[in-house]
CSV table of C-alpha atoms and ligand atoms in Angstrom, one decimal:
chain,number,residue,atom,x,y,z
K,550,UNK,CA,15.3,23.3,-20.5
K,551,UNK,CA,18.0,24.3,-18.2
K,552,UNK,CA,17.3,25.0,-14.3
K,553,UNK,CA,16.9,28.8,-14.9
K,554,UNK,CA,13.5,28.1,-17.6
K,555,UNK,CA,12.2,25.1,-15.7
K,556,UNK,CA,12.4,27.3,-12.2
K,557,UNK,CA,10.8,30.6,-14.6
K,558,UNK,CA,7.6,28.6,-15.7
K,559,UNK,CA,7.7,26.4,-12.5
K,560,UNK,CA,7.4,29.5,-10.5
K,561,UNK,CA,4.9,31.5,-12.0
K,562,UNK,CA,2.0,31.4,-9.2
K,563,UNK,CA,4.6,32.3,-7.0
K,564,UNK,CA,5.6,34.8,-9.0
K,565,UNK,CA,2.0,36.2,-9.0
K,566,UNK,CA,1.1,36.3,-5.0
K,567,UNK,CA,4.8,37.0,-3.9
K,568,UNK,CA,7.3,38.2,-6.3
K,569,UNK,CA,4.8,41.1,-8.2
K,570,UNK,CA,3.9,42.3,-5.1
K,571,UNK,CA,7.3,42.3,-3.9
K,572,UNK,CA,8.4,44.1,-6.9
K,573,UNK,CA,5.7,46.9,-6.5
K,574,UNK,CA,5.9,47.6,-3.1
K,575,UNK,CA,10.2,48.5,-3.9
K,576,UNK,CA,8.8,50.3,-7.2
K,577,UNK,CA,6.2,52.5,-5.9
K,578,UNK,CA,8.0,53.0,-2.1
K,579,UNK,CA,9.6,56.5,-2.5
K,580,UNK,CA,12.4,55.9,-0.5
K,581,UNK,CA,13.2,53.2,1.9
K,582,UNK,CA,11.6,53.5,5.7
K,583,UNK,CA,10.0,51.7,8.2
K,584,UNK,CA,6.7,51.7,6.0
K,585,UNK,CA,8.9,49.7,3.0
K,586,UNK,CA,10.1,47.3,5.9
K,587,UNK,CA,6.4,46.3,7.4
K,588,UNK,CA,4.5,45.8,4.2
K,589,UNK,CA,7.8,43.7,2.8
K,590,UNK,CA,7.0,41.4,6.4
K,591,UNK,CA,3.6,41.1,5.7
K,592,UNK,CA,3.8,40.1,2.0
K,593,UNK,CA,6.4,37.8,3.1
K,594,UNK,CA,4.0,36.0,5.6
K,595,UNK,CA,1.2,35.8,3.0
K,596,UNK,CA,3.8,34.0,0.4
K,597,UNK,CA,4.1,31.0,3.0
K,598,UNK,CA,7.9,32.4,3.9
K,599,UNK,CA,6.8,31.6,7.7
K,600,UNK,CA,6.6,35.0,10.4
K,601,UNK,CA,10.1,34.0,11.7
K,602,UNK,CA,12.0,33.8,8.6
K,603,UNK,CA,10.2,37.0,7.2
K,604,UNK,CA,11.1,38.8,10.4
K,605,UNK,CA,14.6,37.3,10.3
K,606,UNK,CA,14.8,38.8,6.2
K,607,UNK,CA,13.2,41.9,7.4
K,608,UNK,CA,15.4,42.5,10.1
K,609,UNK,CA,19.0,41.2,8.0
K,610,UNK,CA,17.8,43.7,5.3
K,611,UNK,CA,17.2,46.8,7.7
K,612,UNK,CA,20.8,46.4,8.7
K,613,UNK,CA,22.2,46.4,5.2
K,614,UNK,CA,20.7,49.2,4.8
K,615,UNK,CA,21.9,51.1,7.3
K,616,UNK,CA,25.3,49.8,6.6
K,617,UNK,CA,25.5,50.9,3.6
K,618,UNK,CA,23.5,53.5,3.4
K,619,UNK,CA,20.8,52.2,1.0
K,620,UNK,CA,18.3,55.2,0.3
K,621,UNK,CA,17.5,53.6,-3.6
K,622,UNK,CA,14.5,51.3,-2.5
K,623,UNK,CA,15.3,49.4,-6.4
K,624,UNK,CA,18.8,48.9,-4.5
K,625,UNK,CA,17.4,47.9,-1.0
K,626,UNK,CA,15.3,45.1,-3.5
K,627,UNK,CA,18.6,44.0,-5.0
K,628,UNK,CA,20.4,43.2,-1.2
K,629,UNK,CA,17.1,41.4,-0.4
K,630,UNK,CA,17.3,39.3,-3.3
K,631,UNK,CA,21.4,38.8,-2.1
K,632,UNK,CA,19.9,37.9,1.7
K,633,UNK,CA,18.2,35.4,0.4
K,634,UNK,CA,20.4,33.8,-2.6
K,635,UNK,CA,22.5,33.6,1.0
K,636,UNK,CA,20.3,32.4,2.9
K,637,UNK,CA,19.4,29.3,0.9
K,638,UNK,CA,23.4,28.8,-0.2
K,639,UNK,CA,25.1,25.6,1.5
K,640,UNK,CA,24.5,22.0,1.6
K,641,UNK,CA,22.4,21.6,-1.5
K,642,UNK,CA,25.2,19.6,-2.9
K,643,UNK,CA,24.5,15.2,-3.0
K,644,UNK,CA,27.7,13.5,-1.1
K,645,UNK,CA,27.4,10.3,-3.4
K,646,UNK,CA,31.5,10.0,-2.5
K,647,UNK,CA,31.0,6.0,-3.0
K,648,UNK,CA,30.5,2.7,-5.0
K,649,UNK,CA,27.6,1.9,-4.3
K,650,UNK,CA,25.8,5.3,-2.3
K,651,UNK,CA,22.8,5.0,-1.0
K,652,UNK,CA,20.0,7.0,-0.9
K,653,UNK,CA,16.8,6.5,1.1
K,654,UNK,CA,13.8,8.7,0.6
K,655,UNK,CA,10.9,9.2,3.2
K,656,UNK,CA,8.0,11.0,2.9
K,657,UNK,CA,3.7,10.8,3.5
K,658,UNK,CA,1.4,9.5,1.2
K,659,UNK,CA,0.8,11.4,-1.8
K,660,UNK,CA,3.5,14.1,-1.6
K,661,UNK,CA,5.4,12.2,-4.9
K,662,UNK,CA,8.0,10.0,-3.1
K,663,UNK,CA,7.5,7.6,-5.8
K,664,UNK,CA,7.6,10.1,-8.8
K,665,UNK,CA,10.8,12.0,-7.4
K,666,UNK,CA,12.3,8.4,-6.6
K,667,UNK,CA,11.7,7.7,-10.6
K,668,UNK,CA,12.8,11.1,-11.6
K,669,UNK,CA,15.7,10.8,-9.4
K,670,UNK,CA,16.6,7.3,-10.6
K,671,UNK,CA,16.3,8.6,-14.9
K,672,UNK,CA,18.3,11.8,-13.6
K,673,UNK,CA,21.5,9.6,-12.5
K,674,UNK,CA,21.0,7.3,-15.2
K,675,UNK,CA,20.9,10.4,-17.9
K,676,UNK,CA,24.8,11.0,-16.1
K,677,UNK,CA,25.9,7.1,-17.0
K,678,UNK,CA,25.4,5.8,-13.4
K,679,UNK,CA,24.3,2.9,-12.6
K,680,UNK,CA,20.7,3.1,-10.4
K,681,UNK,CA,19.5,0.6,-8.7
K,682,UNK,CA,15.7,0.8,-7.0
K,683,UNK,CA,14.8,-0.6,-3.7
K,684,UNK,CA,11.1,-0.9,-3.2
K,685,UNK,CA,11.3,-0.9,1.1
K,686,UNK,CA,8.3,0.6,1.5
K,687,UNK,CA,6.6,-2.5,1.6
K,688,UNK,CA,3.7,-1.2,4.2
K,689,UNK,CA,1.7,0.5,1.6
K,690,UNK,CA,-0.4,-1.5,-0.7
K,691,UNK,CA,0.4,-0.7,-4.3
K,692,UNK,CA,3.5,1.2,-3.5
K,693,UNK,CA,6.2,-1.6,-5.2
K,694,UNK,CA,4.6,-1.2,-8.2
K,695,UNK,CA,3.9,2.0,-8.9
K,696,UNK,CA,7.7,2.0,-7.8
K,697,UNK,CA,8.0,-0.5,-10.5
K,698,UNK,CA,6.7,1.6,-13.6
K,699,UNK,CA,9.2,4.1,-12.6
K,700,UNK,CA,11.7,1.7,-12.6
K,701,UNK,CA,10.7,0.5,-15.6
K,702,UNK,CA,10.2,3.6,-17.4
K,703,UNK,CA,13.7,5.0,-16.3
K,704,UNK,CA,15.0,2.3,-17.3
K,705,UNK,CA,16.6,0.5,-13.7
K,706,UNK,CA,16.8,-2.4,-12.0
K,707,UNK,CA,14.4,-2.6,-8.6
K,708,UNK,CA,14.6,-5.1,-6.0
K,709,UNK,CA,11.7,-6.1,-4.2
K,710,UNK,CA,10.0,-8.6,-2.0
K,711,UNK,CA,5.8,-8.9,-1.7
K,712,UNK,CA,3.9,-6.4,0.3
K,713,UNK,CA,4.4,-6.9,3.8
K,714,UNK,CA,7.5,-8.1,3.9
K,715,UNK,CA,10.7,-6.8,6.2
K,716,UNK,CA,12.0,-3.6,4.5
K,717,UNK,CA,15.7,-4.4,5.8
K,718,UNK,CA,15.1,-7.7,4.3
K,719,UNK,CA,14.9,-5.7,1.1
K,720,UNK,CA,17.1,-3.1,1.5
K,721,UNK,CA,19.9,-6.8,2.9
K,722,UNK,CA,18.6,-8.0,-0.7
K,723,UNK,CA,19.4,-4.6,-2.6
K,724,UNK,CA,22.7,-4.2,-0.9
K,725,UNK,CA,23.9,-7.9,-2.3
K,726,UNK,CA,22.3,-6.8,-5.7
K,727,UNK,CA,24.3,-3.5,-5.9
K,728,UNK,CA,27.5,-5.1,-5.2
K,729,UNK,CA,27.3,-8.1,-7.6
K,730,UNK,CA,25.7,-5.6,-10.6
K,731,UNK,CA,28.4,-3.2,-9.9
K,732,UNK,CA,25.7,-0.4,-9.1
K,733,UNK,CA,27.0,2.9,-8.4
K,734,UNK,CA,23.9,4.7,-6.4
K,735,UNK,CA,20.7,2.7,-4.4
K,736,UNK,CA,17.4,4.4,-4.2
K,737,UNK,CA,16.0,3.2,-1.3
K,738,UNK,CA,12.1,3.8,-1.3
K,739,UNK,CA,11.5,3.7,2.2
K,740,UNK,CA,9.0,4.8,4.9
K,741,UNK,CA,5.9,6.5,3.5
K,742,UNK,CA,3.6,7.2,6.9
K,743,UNK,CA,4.6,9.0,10.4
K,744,UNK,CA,1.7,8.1,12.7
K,745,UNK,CA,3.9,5.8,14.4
K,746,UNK,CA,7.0,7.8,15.3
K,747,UNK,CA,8.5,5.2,17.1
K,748,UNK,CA,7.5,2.3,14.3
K,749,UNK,CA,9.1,4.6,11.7
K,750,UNK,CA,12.8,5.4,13.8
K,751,UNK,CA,12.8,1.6,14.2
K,752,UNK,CA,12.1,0.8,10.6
K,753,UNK,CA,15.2,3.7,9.6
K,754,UNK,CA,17.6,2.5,12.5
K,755,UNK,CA,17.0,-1.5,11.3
K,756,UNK,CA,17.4,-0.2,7.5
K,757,UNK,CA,20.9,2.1,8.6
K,758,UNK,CA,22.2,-0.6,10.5
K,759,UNK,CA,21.8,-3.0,7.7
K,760,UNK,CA,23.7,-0.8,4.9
K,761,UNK,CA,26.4,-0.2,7.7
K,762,UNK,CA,27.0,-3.6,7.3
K,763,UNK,CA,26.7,-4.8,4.2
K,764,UNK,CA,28.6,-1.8,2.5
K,765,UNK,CA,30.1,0.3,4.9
K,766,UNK,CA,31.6,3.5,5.2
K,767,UNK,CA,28.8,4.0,2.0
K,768,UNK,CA,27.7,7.8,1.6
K,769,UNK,CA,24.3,7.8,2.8
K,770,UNK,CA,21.7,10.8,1.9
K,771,UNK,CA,18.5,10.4,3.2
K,772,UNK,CA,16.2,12.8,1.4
K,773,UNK,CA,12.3,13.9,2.8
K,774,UNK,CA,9.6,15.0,0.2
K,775,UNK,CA,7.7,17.4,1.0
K,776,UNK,CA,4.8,18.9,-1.2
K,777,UNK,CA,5.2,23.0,-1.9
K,778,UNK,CA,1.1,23.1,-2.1
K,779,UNK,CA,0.9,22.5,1.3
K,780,UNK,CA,2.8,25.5,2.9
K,781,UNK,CA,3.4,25.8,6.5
K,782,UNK,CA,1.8,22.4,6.9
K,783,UNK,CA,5.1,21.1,4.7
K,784,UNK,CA,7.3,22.7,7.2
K,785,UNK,CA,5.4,21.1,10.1
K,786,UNK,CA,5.6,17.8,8.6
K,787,UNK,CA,9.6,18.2,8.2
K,788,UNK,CA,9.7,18.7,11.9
K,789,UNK,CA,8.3,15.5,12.7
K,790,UNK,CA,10.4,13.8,11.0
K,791,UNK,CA,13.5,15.5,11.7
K,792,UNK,CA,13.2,14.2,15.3
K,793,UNK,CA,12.6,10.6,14.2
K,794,UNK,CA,14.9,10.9,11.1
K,795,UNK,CA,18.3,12.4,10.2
K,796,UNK,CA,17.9,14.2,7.0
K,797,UNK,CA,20.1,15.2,5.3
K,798,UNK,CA,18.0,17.1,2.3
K,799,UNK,CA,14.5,18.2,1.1
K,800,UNK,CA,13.1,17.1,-2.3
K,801,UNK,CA,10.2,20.0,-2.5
K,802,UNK,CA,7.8,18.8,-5.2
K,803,UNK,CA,5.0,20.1,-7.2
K,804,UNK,CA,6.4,23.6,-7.1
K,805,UNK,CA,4.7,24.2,-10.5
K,806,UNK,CA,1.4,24.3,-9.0
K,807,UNK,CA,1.6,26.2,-5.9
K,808,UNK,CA,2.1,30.1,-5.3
K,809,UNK,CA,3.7,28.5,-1.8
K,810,UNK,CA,7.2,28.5,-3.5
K,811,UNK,CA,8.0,31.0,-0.7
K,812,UNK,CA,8.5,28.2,1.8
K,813,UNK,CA,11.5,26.7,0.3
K,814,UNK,CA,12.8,29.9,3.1
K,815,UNK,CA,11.3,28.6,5.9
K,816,UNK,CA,12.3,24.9,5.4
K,817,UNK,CA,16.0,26.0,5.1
K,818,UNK,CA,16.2,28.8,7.8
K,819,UNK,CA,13.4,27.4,10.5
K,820,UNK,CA,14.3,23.4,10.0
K,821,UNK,CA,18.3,24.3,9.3
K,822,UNK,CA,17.8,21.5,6.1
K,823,UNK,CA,19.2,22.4,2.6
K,824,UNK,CA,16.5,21.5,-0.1
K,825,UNK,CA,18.5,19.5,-2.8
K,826,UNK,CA,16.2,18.8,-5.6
K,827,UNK,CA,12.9,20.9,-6.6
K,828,UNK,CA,10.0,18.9,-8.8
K,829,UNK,CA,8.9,21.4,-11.1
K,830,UNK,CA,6.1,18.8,-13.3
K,831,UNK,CA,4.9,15.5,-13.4
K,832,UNK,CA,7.4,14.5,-16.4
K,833,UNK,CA,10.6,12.4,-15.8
K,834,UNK,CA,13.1,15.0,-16.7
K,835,UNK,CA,11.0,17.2,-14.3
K,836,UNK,CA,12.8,17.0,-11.3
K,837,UNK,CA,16.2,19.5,-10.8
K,838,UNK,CA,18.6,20.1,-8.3
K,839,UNK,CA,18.0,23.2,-6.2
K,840,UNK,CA,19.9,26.4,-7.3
K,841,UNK,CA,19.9,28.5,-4.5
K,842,UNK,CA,20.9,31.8,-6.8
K,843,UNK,CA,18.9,30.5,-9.4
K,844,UNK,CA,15.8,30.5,-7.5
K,845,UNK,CA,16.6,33.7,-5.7
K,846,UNK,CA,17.4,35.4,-9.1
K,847,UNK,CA,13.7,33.9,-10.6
K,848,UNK,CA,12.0,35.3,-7.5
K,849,UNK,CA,13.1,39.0,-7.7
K,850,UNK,CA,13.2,39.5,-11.1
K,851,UNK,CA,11.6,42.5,-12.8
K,852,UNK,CA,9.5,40.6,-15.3
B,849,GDP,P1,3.5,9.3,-3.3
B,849,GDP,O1,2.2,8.8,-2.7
B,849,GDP,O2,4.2,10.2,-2.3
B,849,GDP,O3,4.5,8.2,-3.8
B,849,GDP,O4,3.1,10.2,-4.5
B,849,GDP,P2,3.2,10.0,-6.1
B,849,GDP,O5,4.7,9.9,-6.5
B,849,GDP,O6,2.3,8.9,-6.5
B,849,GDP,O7,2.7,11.4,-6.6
B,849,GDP,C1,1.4,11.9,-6.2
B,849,GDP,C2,0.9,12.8,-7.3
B,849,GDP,O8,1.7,14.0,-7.4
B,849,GDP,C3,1.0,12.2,-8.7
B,849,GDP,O9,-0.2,12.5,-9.5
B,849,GDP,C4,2.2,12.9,-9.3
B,849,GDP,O10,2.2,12.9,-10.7
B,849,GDP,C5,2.2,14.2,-8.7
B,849,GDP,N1,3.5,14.9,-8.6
B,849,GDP,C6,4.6,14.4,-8.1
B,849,GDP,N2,5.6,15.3,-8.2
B,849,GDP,C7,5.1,16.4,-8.8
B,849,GDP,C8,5.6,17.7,-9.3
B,849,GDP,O11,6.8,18.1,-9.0
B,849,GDP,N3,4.7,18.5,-9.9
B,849,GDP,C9,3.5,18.2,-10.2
B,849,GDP,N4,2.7,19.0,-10.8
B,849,GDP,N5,2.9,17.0,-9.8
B,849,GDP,C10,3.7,16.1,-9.1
């Protein structure tokens, strides 16, 4: 299944609380007023877009309208679908310009930093790179090897010390073992709490400091999960860690069992972060980078 049938079936409870009533609000508006403009805010809202970015839509597609004189509300639905296809364009792409890269991934408990980290590493592998794991988050009992079955089940190599243990220590380790294996991309399971802001930027600055060393000039992404069936609360928790974090992407998971697919807007217009992969199951092929047209496509279709 190609993006387009993973994102159709992935979306479907979003589909139900925001797309249909989208849909029928342009089908049954007679012509396109101020009336059209409110209840398209409102629905927004209630599909997790977040009140600023719905405004923000709202407000972008009242100009079109009046700039091109849109009195068809079916054609008014096709620029809103275009105001947000634009909307979510730009910076989705991974910058994995060198041998090895290195990506680290943060993200809470429970949000699937350890299944995208697998899904990622059998992703790369399915395109004939090298992957190799790097179980840093060594704070979290259990976490190196549940990090470990997805290693093994992808098929990688993982580096790892016991629980407890430095994560730069590992991360020190995994750059050595990259270079000797010839690895061309490091997934760097790192972080996985943020009650400690401080603790964490410590951890992240230690962990940058030692890649910057050991292979430098190395693309680095660093990618935060976030679950979709937690809404707003997703977008909160991006927040936080962009001010203890530079991210530079959003893995959204479990978008196959939320209707909150909505807020994929709000993290990329309210946090100014591209989302870069979606996880659409709990399958290892179920993971798929983010097609901003794609999606925007799936979400205003007629069907
Ligand atoms: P972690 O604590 O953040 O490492 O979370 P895990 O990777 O252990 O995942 C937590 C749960 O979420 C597991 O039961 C996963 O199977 C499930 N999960 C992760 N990603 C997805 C997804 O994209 N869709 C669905 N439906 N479940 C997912």
């Amino acid at each position: 299944m190609g993006f387009f049938d993973k994102i159709s079936s992935g979306l479907k409870k979003t589909k139900e609380t925001l797309s249909m009533p989208v849909s029928s609000l342009f089908r049954s508006s007679l012509s396109v007023n101020d009336e059209l403009f409110e209840e398209l805010e409102e629905l927004l809202i209630m599909g997790d877009v977040g009140a600023s970015t719905a405004g923000r839509i709202c407000d972008e597609l009242k100009q079109r309208v009046k700039e091109q004189g849109i009195k068809d509300p079916m054609e008014a639905k096709t620029a809103l679908k275009d105001i947000v296809a634009e909307m979510l364009r730009g910076g989705q792409e991974m910058v994995l310009e060198t041998k090895p890269s290195v990506v680290l991934v943060i993200g809470v408990n429970g949000v699937g930093k350890t299944t995208s980290i697998g899904k990622l590493a059998s992703f790369y592998k399915a395109q004939g790179k090298k992957v190799l794991l790097s179980a840093a988050d060594t704070f979290r009992a259990a976490a190196i090897e549940q990090l470990e079955i997805w290693a093994n089940r992808a098929d990688v190599d993982m580096v790892k010390h016991s629980e407890g243990a430095d994560p730069a220590a590992v991360v020190f380790d995994s750059c050595a073992a990259a270079k000797a294996r010839g690895a061309d991309i490091i997934i760097v399971d790192t972080a996985g709490r943020l009650h400690n802001k401080k603790n964490l930027m410590q951890e992240l600055e230690k962990i940058h400091r030692v890649i910057d060393r050991e292979l430098p000039n190395a693309s680095k992404e660093v990618l935060l999960v976030l679950d979709a069936t937690t809404g707003q609360n997703a977008v909160n928790q991006a927040r936080e860690f962009k001010t203890a974090a530079d991210i530079t992407g959003i893995v959204l998971t479990k978008l196959d069992g939320t209707a909150r697919g909505g807020v994929i807007l709000s993290i990329r217009e309210d946090l100014d972060v591209p989302v870069k992969f979606v996880g659409l199951g709990e399958g290892v092929d179920d993971l798929q980078p983010f097609d901003p047209d794609g999606f925007a496509a799936e979400l205003f279709s007629e069907d």
